[in-house]
Coordinates of N, CA, C and O in Angstrom, one line a residue:
M1 N 8.0 43.8 36.4 CA 8.7 43.1 35.5 C 9.2 41.7 35.8 O 9.1 40.8 35.1
A2 N 9.5 41.5 37.1 CA 9.6 40.3 37.7 C 8.5 39.2 37.5 O 8.7 37.9 37.3
S3 N 7.3 39.7 37.7 CA 6.2 38.9 37.5 C 5.8 38.4 36.2 O 5.4 37.3 35.9
V4 N 6.2 39.1 35.3 CA 6.2 38.9 33.8 C 7.1 37.6 33.5 O 6.9 36.6 32.9
R5 N 8.4 37.8 33.9 CA 9.6 37.0 33.6 C 9.0 35.4 34.5 O 9.1 34.5 33.9
Y6 N 8.3 35.7 35.8 CA 7.9 34.5 36.5 C 6.9 33.8 35.7 O 7.0 32.5 35.5
M7 N 6.0 34.4 35.3 CA 4.8 33.9 34.4 C 5.2 33.3 33.1 O 4.8 32.2 32.7
T8 N 6.2 34.0 32.4 CA 6.9 33.3 31.3 C 7.5 32.0 31.6 O 7.5 31.0 30.9
W9 N 8.3 32.0 32.6 CA 9.0 30.9 33.1 C 8.2 29.8 33.4 O 8.4 28.7 32.9
L10 N 7.0 30.1 34.1 CA 6.1 29.1 34.7 C 5.4 28.5 33.2 O 5.2 27.4 33.1
A11 N 5.0 29.3 32.5 CA 4.4 28.7 31.1 C 5.3 28.1 30.2 O 4.9 26.9 29.9
L12 N 6.6 28.1 30.3 CA 7.5 27.3 29.5 C 7.7 25.9 30.4 O 7.8 25.0 29.7
V13 N 7.9 26.1 31.3 CA 7.9 24.8 32.3 C 6.7 23.8 32.2 O 6.8 22.8 31.8
L14 N 5.5 24.4 32.2 CA 4.4 23.9 31.9 C 4.2 23.2 30.6 O 3.8 22.2 30.2
F15 N 4.6 24.0 29.5 CA 4.6 23.5 28.2 C 5.6 22.2 27.9 O 5.2 21.5 27.5
A16 N 6.9 22.5 28.5 CA 7.6 21.5 28.3 C 7.1 20.2 29.1 O 7.5 19.0 28.4
D17 N 6.7 20.4 30.1 CA 6.1 19.0 30.7 C 5.0 18.5 30.0 O 4.8 17.2 29.7
S18 N 4.1 19.2 29.2 CA 3.0 18.7 28.5 C 3.7 17.9 27.2 O 3.0 16.9 26.8
V19 N 4.6 18.7 26.7 CA 5.3 18.1 25.5 C 6.0 16.7 25.9 O 5.8 15.8 25.2
R20 N 6.6 16.6 27.0 CA 7.4 15.3 27.6 C 6.1 14.4 27.7 O 6.4 13.1 27.6
A21 N 5.1 14.6 28.3 CA 3.9 13.7 28.4 C 3.5 13.1 27.3 O 2.9 12.2 27.3
A22 N 3.4 13.9 26.2 CA 2.9 13.6 24.9 C 3.6 12.7 24.0 O 3.0 12.1 23.0
V23 N 4.8 12.5 24.3 CA 5.6 11.9 23.5 C 5.5 10.5 23.7 O 5.8 9.9 24.9
P24 N 5.2 9.5 22.8 CA 4.9 8.2 23.0 C 6.3 7.4 23.3 O 7.5 7.7 23.1
A25 N 6.2 6.3 24.3 CA 7.3 5.6 24.5 C 7.9 4.7 23.4 O 8.8 4.4 23.4
R26 N 6.7 4.3 22.4 CA 7.2 3.4 21.3 C 6.4 3.9 20.4 O 5.2 4.3 20.5
W27 N 6.5 3.5 19.0 CA 5.9 3.6 17.8 C 5.3 2.3 17.3 O 5.9 1.4 17.5
I28 N 4.0 2.4 17.1 CA 3.3 1.4 16.6 C 2.9 1.6 15.2 O 2.0 2.6 15.0
S29 N 3.0 0.7 14.2 CA 2.4 0.9 12.8 C 0.9 0.6 12.8 O 0.5 -0.4 13.4
R30 N 0.2 1.5 12.5 CA -1.3 1.2 12.4 C -1.9 1.1 11.0 O -3.0 1.1 10.8
G31 N -1.2 0.8 10.0 CA -1.8 0.5 8.8 C -0.5 0.7 7.4 O 0.4 1.2 7.8
P32 N -1.0 0.6 6.3 CA -0.1 0.9 5.1 C 0.2 2.3 4.9 O -0.4 3.3 5.5
G33 N 1.1 2.5 4.3 CA 1.5 4.0 3.9 C 3.0 4.3 3.9 O 3.7 3.8 4.8
G34 N 3.4 4.8 3.0 CA 4.6 5.2 2.9 C 4.8 6.8 2.7 O 5.9 7.4 2.4
G35 N 3.9 7.5 3.3 CA 3.9 8.9 3.2 C 3.1 9.5 2.1 O 2.9 10.8 2.0
G36 N 2.7 8.7 1.3 CA 1.8 9.0 0.1 C 0.3 8.7 0.2 O -0.2 8.3 1.3
A37 N -0.4 8.9 -0.9 CA -1.9 8.7 -1.0 C -2.0 7.3 -1.3 O -1.3 6.7 -2.0
L38 N -3.2 6.6 -1.1 CA -3.3 5.2 -1.3 C -4.6 5.2 -2.5 O -5.5 5.9 -2.4
F39 N -4.3 4.3 -3.3 CA -5.1 4.1 -4.6 C -5.7 2.5 -4.7 O -4.9 1.8 -4.3
G40 N -6.8 2.4 -5.4 CA -7.0 1.1 -5.9 C -7.2 0.0 -4.9 O -6.9 -1.1 -4.9
P41 N -8.2 0.4 -3.9 CA -8.5 -0.6 -2.8 C -9.1 -1.9 -3.4 O -10.0 -1.6 -4.3
A42 N -8.8 -3.0 -2.9 CA -9.6 -4.1 -3.5 C -9.7 -5.3 -2.5 O -8.8 -5.4 -1.6
I43 N -10.8 -5.8 -2.4 CA -11.0 -6.9 -1.5 C -11.4 -8.1 -2.3 O -12.2 -8.1 -3.2
S44 N -10.8 -9.2 -1.7 CA -10.8 -10.5 -2.6 C -12.1 -11.1 -2.3 O -12.6 -11.2 -1.1
P45 N -12.8 -11.5 -3.5 CA -14.2 -12.2 -3.4 C -14.0 -13.5 -2.8 O -15.1 -14.2 -2.3
H46 N -12.8 -14.1 -2.8 CA -12.8 -15.4 -2.2 C -12.4 -15.6 -0.7 O -12.6 -16.4 0.0
H47 N -11.8 -14.4 -0.3 CA -11.1 -14.4 1.1 C -11.4 -12.9 1.6 O -10.6 -12.1 1.3
P48 N -12.6 -12.6 1.9 CA -13.0 -11.1 2.3 C -12.1 -10.5 3.2 O -12.0 -9.1 3.4
E49 N -11.3 -11.4 3.9 CA -10.3 -10.7 4.9 C -9.2 -10.2 4.2 O -8.4 -9.6 4.9
T50 N -8.8 -10.5 3.1 CA -7.7 -10.1 2.2 C -8.0 -8.9 1.4 O -8.8 -8.8 0.7
L51 N -7.0 -7.9 2.0 CA -7.3 -6.6 1.2 C -5.9 -6.1 0.4 O -5.0 -6.5 0.8
Y52 N -6.0 -5.4 -0.5 CA -5.0 -4.6 -1.2 C -5.1 -3.2 -1.4 O -6.3 -2.8 -1.4
A53 N -3.9 -2.5 -1.4 CA -4.1 -1.2 -1.7 C -2.8 -0.7 -2.3 O -1.8 -1.2 -2.0
D54 N -2.9 0.3 -3.2 CA -1.6 0.9 -3.9 C -1.2 2.3 -3.3 O -2.2 2.9 -2.9
C55 N 0.1 2.6 -3.4 CA 0.4 3.8 -2.9 C 1.2 4.7 -4.1 O 1.9 4.1 -4.8
D56 N 0.9 6.0 -4.1 CA 1.7 6.8 -5.1 C 3.2 6.9 -4.7 O 4.0 7.4 -5.7
M57 N 3.6 6.2 -3.6 CA 5.0 6.2 -3.4 C 5.7 4.9 -3.7 O 6.7 4.5 -3.4
S58 N 4.8 4.0 -4.5 CA 5.2 2.9 -5.3 C 5.0 1.6 -4.4 O 5.1 0.3 -5.1
G59 N 4.5 1.6 -3.1 CA 4.3 0.5 -2.5 C 2.9 -0.1 -2.8 O 1.9 0.5 -3.3
R60 N 2.9 -1.3 -2.7 CA 1.5 -2.3 -3.1 C 1.4 -2.9 -1.7 O 2.5 -3.6 -1.2
Y61 N 0.4 -2.9 -1.0 CA 0.4 -3.4 0.4 C -0.9 -4.3 0.5 O -1.9 -4.4 -0.2
R62 N -0.8 -5.4 1.4 CA -1.7 -6.5 1.4 C -2.0 -6.6 3.1 O -1.0 -6.7 3.9
S63 N -3.3 -6.9 3.2 CA -3.8 -7.2 4.5 C -4.5 -8.8 4.6 O -5.2 -8.7 3.6
R64 N -4.0 -9.5 5.4 CA -4.8 -10.8 5.3 C -5.7 -11.0 6.6 O -6.3 -12.0 6.8
D65 N -5.9 -9.8 7.3 CA -6.7 -9.9 8.6 C -7.6 -8.7 8.6 O -7.8 -8.0 9.7
T66 N -8.3 -8.4 7.4 CA -9.2 -7.2 7.2 C -8.7 -6.1 7.8 O -9.4 -5.0 8.3
G67 N -7.4 -5.7 7.5 CA -6.7 -4.4 7.8 C -6.3 -4.4 9.2 O -5.6 -3.2 9.5
R68 N -6.3 -5.3 10.0 CA -5.4 -5.3 11.3 C -4.0 -5.0 11.1 O -3.4 -4.5 11.9
S69 N -3.5 -5.6 10.3 CA -1.9 -5.5 10.0 C -1.8 -5.6 8.4 O -2.7 -6.1 7.8
W70 N -0.8 -5.1 8.0 CA -0.3 -4.9 6.4 C 1.1 -5.2 6.3 O 2.0 -5.2 7.2
E71 N 1.2 -5.8 5.2 CA 2.6 -6.1 4.6 C 2.8 -5.4 3.3 O 1.7 -5.2 2.4
T72 N 4.0 -5.0 3.0 CA 4.3 -4.6 1.8 C 4.9 -5.6 0.7 O 5.6 -6.3 1.3
L73 N 4.2 -5.6 -0.4 CA 4.6 -6.7 -1.5 C 6.2 -6.3 -1.9 O 6.6 -5.0 -2.0
S74 N 6.9 -7.3 -2.4 CA 8.3 -6.9 -2.9 C 8.2 -6.0 -4.0 O 7.5 -6.2 -5.0
F75 N 8.9 -4.8 -3.8 CA 9.0 -3.9 -4.9 C 9.9 -4.4 -6.2 O 9.9 -4.1 -7.2
L76 N 10.6 -5.5 -5.9 CA 11.5 -6.3 -6.9 C 10.4 -7.0 -8.1 O 10.9 -7.2 -9.0
Q77 N 9.1 -7.3 -7.5 CA 8.3 -8.3 -8.2 C 7.2 -7.2 -8.8 O 6.8 -7.3 -9.9
V78 N 6.6 -6.3 -8.1 CA 5.4 -5.5 -8.4 C 5.5 -4.2 -7.6 O 5.6 -4.3 -6.3
Q79 N 5.1 -3.2 -8.2 CA 5.0 -2.0 -7.6 C 3.6 -1.1 -7.8 O 3.0 -1.4 -8.7
G80 N 3.1 -0.6 -6.7 CA 1.8 0.1 -6.9 C 1.9 1.4 -7.4 O 3.0 1.9 -7.9
G81 N 0.8 2.0 -7.9 CA 0.7 3.2 -8.4 C -0.5 4.1 -8.3 O -1.3 3.7 -7.4
T82 N -0.7 5.2 -9.1 CA -1.8 6.0 -8.9 C -3.1 5.9 -9.8 O -4.0 6.6 -9.9
L83 N -3.0 4.9 -10.7 CA -4.1 4.8 -11.6 C -5.4 4.4 -11.0 O -6.4 4.4 -11.6
G84 N -5.5 3.6 -9.9 CA -6.6 3.3 -9.0 C -7.2 2.1 -9.5 O -8.2 1.7 -9.3
V85 N -6.3 1.3 -10.2 CA -6.9 0.1 -10.9 C -6.8 -1.1 -9.9 O -7.8 -1.8 -9.7
G86 N -5.8 -1.3 -8.9 CA -5.8 -2.2 -7.9 C -5.6 -3.6 -8.5 O -5.5 -4.0 -9.5
V87 N -5.5 -4.4 -7.4 CA -5.5 -6.1 -7.9 C -6.8 -6.4 -8.3 O -7.8 -6.0 -7.9
Q88 N -6.7 -7.2 -9.3 CA -8.0 -7.9 -10.0 C -7.9 -9.2 -9.6 O -7.0 -10.0 -9.8
F89 N -9.3 -9.8 -9.3 CA -9.4 -11.2 -9.0 C -10.1 -12.1 -10.2 O -10.6 -11.4 -11.0
T90 N -9.7 -13.3 -10.2 CA -10.5 -14.2 -11.2 C -11.1 -15.1 -10.4 O -11.5 -15.2 -9.3
S91 N -11.6 -16.3 -11.2 CA -12.6 -17.3 -10.8 C -11.6 -18.2 -9.9 O -12.4 -18.9 -8.9
R92 N -10.4 -18.0 -9.7 CA -9.6 -18.8 -8.6 C -8.9 -18.0 -7.8 O -8.4 -16.9 -8.2
S93 N -9.0 -18.1 -6.5 CA -8.3 -17.3 -5.4 C -6.8 -17.1 -5.6 O -6.3 -16.0 -5.1
N94 N -6.2 -18.1 -6.3 CA -4.8 -17.9 -6.4 C -4.4 -17.3 -7.7 O -3.1 -17.0 -7.8
V95 N -5.4 -16.9 -8.5 CA -4.8 -16.2 -9.8 C -5.2 -14.9 -9.8 O -6.2 -14.6 -9.8
L96 N -4.2 -13.8 -9.8 CA -4.5 -12.5 -9.5 C -3.7 -11.8 -10.7 O -2.8 -12.2 -11.2
Y97 N -4.3 -10.7 -11.3 CA -3.6 -9.7 -12.0 C -3.5 -8.4 -11.5 O -4.4 -7.8 -10.6
A98 N -2.6 -7.5 -11.8 CA -2.5 -6.1 -11.4 C -1.5 -5.4 -12.3 O -0.9 -5.9 -13.0
L99 N -1.6 -4.2 -12.5 CA -0.6 -3.3 -13.0 C 0.6 -3.1 -12.4 O 0.6 -3.0 -10.9
D100 N 1.8 -3.2 -12.8 CA 3.1 -2.9 -12.1 C 3.8 -1.6 -12.6 O 4.0 -1.6 -14.0
F101 N 4.0 -0.8 -11.9 CA 4.5 0.6 -12.1 C 6.0 0.4 -11.7 O 6.3 1.4 -11.2
S102 N 6.5 -0.4 -12.4 CA 8.2 -0.5 -12.2 C 8.9 0.3 -13.3 O 8.2 0.6 -14.3
T103 N 10.1 0.6 -13.0 CA 11.1 1.2 -14.0 C 12.0 -0.1 -14.5 O 12.4 -1.0 -14.0
I104 N 11.6 -0.2 -15.8 CA 12.4 -1.2 -16.8 C 13.5 -0.6 -17.6 O 13.0 0.1 -18.5
G105 N 14.7 -1.1 -17.3 CA 15.7 -0.5 -18.3 C 15.9 0.9 -18.3 O 16.2 1.6 -19.2
G106 N 15.6 1.4 -17.0 CA 15.9 2.9 -16.8 C 14.8 3.7 -17.3 O 14.7 5.0 -17.3
V107 N 13.4 3.0 -17.7 CA 12.4 3.6 -18.3 C 11.4 3.3 -17.3 O 10.9 2.2 -17.1
D108 N 10.4 4.4 -16.9 CA 9.1 4.1 -16.2 C 8.2 3.5 -17.0 O 8.0 3.7 -18.3
A109 N 7.5 2.2 -16.7 CA 6.7 1.5 -17.5 C 5.5 1.0 -16.4 O 5.7 0.8 -15.2
V110 N 4.2 0.9 -17.2 CA 3.0 0.4 -16.4 C 2.7 -1.0 -17.2 O 2.3 -0.8 -18.3
T111 N 3.1 -2.0 -16.6 CA 2.9 -3.4 -17.1 C 1.9 -4.3 -16.5 O 2.1 -4.4 -15.4
P112 N 1.1 -5.0 -17.1 CA 0.5 -6.0 -16.6 C 1.2 -7.1 -16.0 O 2.3 -7.6 -16.5
A113 N 0.7 -7.5 -14.6 CA 1.5 -8.6 -14.1 C 0.5 -9.7 -13.4 O -0.6 -9.3 -13.2
K114 N 1.0 -10.9 -13.2 CA 0.3 -12.0 -12.8 C 0.8 -12.5 -11.5 O 2.1 -12.8 -11.6
S115 N 0.0 -13.0 -10.6 CA 0.4 -14.0 -9.8 C -0.5 -15.4 -9.8 O -1.6 -15.1 -10.0
G116 N 0.3 -16.6 -9.6 CA -0.4 -17.6 -9.6 C -0.5 -18.5 -8.4 O -0.9 -19.7 -8.3
D117 N 0.1 -17.5 -7.2 CA 0.1 -18.3 -6.0 C -0.5 -17.2 -4.9 O -0.1 -17.2 -3.8
G118 N -1.6 -16.7 -5.2 CA -2.4 -15.8 -4.3 C -1.9 -14.6 -4.0 O -2.0 -14.1 -2.9
G119 N -0.9 -14.0 -4.9 CA -0.2 -12.9 -4.4 C 1.0 -12.8 -3.6 O 1.7 -11.8 -3.4
I120 N 1.6 -14.1 -3.7 CA 2.9 -14.2 -2.9 C 4.0 -13.8 -3.9 O 4.8 -12.8 -3.6
T121 N 4.0 -14.2 -5.2 CA 4.9 -13.8 -6.1 C 4.1 -13.3 -7.4 O 3.1 -13.6 -7.6
W122 N 4.9 -12.1 -8.0 CA 4.4 -11.6 -9.1 C 5.2 -11.7 -10.4 O 6.5 -11.6 -10.1
T123 N 4.8 -11.8 -11.5 CA 5.7 -11.8 -12.8 C 4.9 -10.7 -13.7 O 3.7 -10.9 -13.9
R124 N 5.9 -10.1 -14.5 CA 5.2 -9.2 -15.7 C 4.8 -10.0 -16.8 O 5.6 -11.0 -17.1
L125 N 3.8 -9.8 -17.3 CA 3.2 -10.7 -18.6 C 4.2 -10.4 -19.7 O 4.6 -9.1 -20.2
A126 N 4.8 -11.4 -20.3 CA 5.7 -11.2 -21.3 C 5.2 -10.6 -22.6 O 5.9 -10.2 -23.4
N127 N 3.9 -10.9 -22.8 CA 3.3 -10.5 -24.0 C 2.3 -9.4 -23.8 O 1.1 -9.1 -24.3
D128 N 3.0 -8.1 -23.2 CA 2.1 -7.0 -23.0 C 1.7 -6.1 -24.3 O 2.9 -5.7 -25.0
P129 N 0.8 -6.1 -24.8 CA 0.3 -5.5 -25.9 C 0.4 -3.9 -25.8 O 0.5 -3.2 -26.8
T130 N 0.7 -3.3 -24.5 CA 1.0 -1.9 -24.6 C 2.4 -1.4 -24.4 O 2.6 -0.2 -24.5
D131 N 3.2 -2.4 -24.5 CA 4.7 -1.9 -24.4 C 5.0 -1.2 -23.4 O 5.6 -0.2 -23.5
G132 N 4.5 -1.4 -22.1 CA 4.8 -0.7 -21.0 C 4.1 0.4 -20.6 O 4.3 1.5 -19.9
D133 N 2.9 0.8 -21.5 CA 2.1 2.0 -21.4 C 0.8 1.7 -21.0 O -0.2 2.2 -21.6
A134 N 0.5 0.7 -20.1 CA -1.1 0.4 -19.8 C -1.6 1.3 -19.0 O -0.9 2.0 -18.2
W135 N -2.9 1.7 -19.1 CA -3.7 2.6 -18.4 C -4.6 2.1 -17.4 O -5.1 2.6 -16.5
S136 N -5.1 0.8 -17.7 CA -6.2 0.0 -16.9 C -6.0 -1.4 -17.2 O -5.3 -1.8 -18.3
L137 N -6.7 -2.1 -16.3 CA -6.5 -3.5 -16.4 C -7.7 -4.2 -15.7 O -8.0 -3.6 -14.6
F138 N -8.5 -4.9 -16.4 CA -9.7 -5.5 -15.7 C -9.7 -7.1 -15.9 O -9.4 -7.6 -17.1
A139 N -9.6 -7.9 -14.9 CA -9.8 -9.3 -15.0 C -11.1 -9.8 -15.2 O -11.8 -9.2 -14.4
D140 N -11.2 -10.8 -15.8 CA -12.6 -11.6 -16.1 C -12.7 -12.6 -14.7 O -12.0 -13.3 -14.3
E141 N -13.7 -12.1 -13.7 CA -13.9 -13.0 -12.7 C -14.5 -14.3 -12.9 O -14.5 -15.0 -11.9
T142 N -14.7 -14.7 -14.1 CA -15.3 -16.0 -14.5 C -14.4 -16.9 -14.8 O -14.7 -18.2 -15.2
T143 N -13.2 -16.4 -15.3 CA -12.1 -17.5 -15.6 C -10.6 -16.9 -15.2 O -10.7 -16.1 -14.3
T144 N -9.6 -17.7 -15.6 CA -8.2 -17.0 -15.0 C -7.4 -16.6 -16.1 O -6.3 -16.0 -15.9
N145 N -7.7 -16.8 -17.5 CA -6.9 -16.3 -18.4 C -7.5 -15.2 -19.3 O -7.1 -15.0 -20.5
R146 N -8.3 -14.4 -18.9 CA -8.8 -13.3 -19.8 C -8.9 -12.0 -18.8 O -9.6 -11.9 -17.7

């Protein structure tokens, strides 16, 4: 009976040591994500090192170094979602379009949004023909206004 207790005690001590050794000293972010799935990956045709991805937890993420680091775009301007549309590019690198999955006036809405400064700031299009019920968005890569 004593040998069973000793073996159990030894196993617990060894297990505790292995758990302590496995705990990292610090956490390092390795990419985008807020705990959800990612949708709509997009690569800029003008700057291939610039990537975008949307999350079903409402985040929209951008990398400017081919995915080595990521930033979250301001949820106050534009939010990601699950339709898989992603950021759309035009003939000019600074003009981008995307669907914004924000809540407007207490109502969930999916509205086209535009950036005129390469994705730094975003505004919803005032003339949304879907009245906040967009399902897809495709930008013309040969112009900036279609």
